[in-house]
Short mmCIF file of C-alpha atoms in Angstrom, two decimals:
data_model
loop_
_atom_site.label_atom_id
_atom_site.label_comp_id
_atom_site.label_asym_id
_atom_site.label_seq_id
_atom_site.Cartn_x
_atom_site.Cartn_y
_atom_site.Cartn_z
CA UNK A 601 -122.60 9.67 172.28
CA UNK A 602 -126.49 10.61 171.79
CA UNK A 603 -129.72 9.11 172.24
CA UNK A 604 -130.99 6.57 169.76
CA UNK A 605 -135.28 6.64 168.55
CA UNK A 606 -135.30 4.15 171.84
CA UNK A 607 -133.76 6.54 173.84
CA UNK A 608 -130.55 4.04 173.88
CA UNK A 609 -126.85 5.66 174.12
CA UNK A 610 -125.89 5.63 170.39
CA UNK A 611 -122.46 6.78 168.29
CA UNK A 612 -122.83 10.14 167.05
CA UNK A 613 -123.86 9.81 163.78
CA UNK A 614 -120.58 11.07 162.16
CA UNK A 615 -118.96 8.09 163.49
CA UNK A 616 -121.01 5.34 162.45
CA UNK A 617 -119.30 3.07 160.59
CA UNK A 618 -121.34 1.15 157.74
CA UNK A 619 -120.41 -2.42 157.24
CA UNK A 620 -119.78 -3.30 154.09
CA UNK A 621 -122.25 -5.75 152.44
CA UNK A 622 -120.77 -6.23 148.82
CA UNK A 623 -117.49 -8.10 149.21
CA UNK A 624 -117.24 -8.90 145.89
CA UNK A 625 -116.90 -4.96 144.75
CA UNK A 626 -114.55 -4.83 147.78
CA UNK A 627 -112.25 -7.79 146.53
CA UNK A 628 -112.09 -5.69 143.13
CA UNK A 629 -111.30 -2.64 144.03
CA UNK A 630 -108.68 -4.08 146.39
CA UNK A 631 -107.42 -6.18 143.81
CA UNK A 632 -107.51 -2.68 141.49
CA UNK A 633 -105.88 -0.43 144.05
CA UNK A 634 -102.90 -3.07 144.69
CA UNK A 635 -102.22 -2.89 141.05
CA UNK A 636 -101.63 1.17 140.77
CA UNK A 637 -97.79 0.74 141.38
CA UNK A 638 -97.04 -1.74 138.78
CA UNK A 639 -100.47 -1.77 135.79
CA UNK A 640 -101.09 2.23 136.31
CA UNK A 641 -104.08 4.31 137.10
CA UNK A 642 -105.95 3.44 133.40
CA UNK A 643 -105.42 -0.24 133.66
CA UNK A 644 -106.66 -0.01 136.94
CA UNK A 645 -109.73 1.61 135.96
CA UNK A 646 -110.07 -0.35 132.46
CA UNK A 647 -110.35 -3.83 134.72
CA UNK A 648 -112.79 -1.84 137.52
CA UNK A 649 -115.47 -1.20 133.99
CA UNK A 650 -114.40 -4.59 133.08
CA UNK A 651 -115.92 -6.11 136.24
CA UNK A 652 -118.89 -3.99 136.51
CA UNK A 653 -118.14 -1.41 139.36
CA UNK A 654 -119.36 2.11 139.21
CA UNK A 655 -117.82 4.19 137.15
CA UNK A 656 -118.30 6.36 140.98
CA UNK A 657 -116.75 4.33 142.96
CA UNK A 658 -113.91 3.53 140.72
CA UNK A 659 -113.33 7.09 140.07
CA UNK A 660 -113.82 7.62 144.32
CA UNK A 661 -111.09 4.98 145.06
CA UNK A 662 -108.75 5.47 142.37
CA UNK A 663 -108.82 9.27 141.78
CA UNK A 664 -109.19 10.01 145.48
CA UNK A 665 -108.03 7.55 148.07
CA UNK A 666 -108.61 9.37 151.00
CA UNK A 667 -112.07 8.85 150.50
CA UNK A 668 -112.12 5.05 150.13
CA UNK A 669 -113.71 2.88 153.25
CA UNK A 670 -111.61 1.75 155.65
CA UNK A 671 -111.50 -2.19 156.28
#
């Protein structure tokens, strides 16, 4: 824990946890990631363009799951 600007006990900053605001790109790239075992890794990405995400963040959660948010 540190002190916050109000001089409030705060997380560290590593481990604040952002909530997510954009549940629609969530619900896609959910939808996208559940579909890697049986569509593959380019139909994955193919509906991700389709729907408007990031190329980024598709890459990010396809390419590299580690690095996706967790829930």
């Amino acid at each position: 824990m540190m002190m916050n600007e109000l001089g409030e006990l705060a997380p560290a900053a590593d481990k604040v946890r952002h909530k997510r605001l954009d549940t629609r790109t969530r619900d896609l790239i959910n939808q996208a990631v559940a579909s890697v075992p049986t569509l593959g890794l380019q139909r994955a990405a193919e509906f991700l363009a389709t729907m408007n995400v990031p190329a980024e963040v598709a890459v990010r959660v396809l390419v590299y799951p580690n690095r996706r948010r967790a829930n």
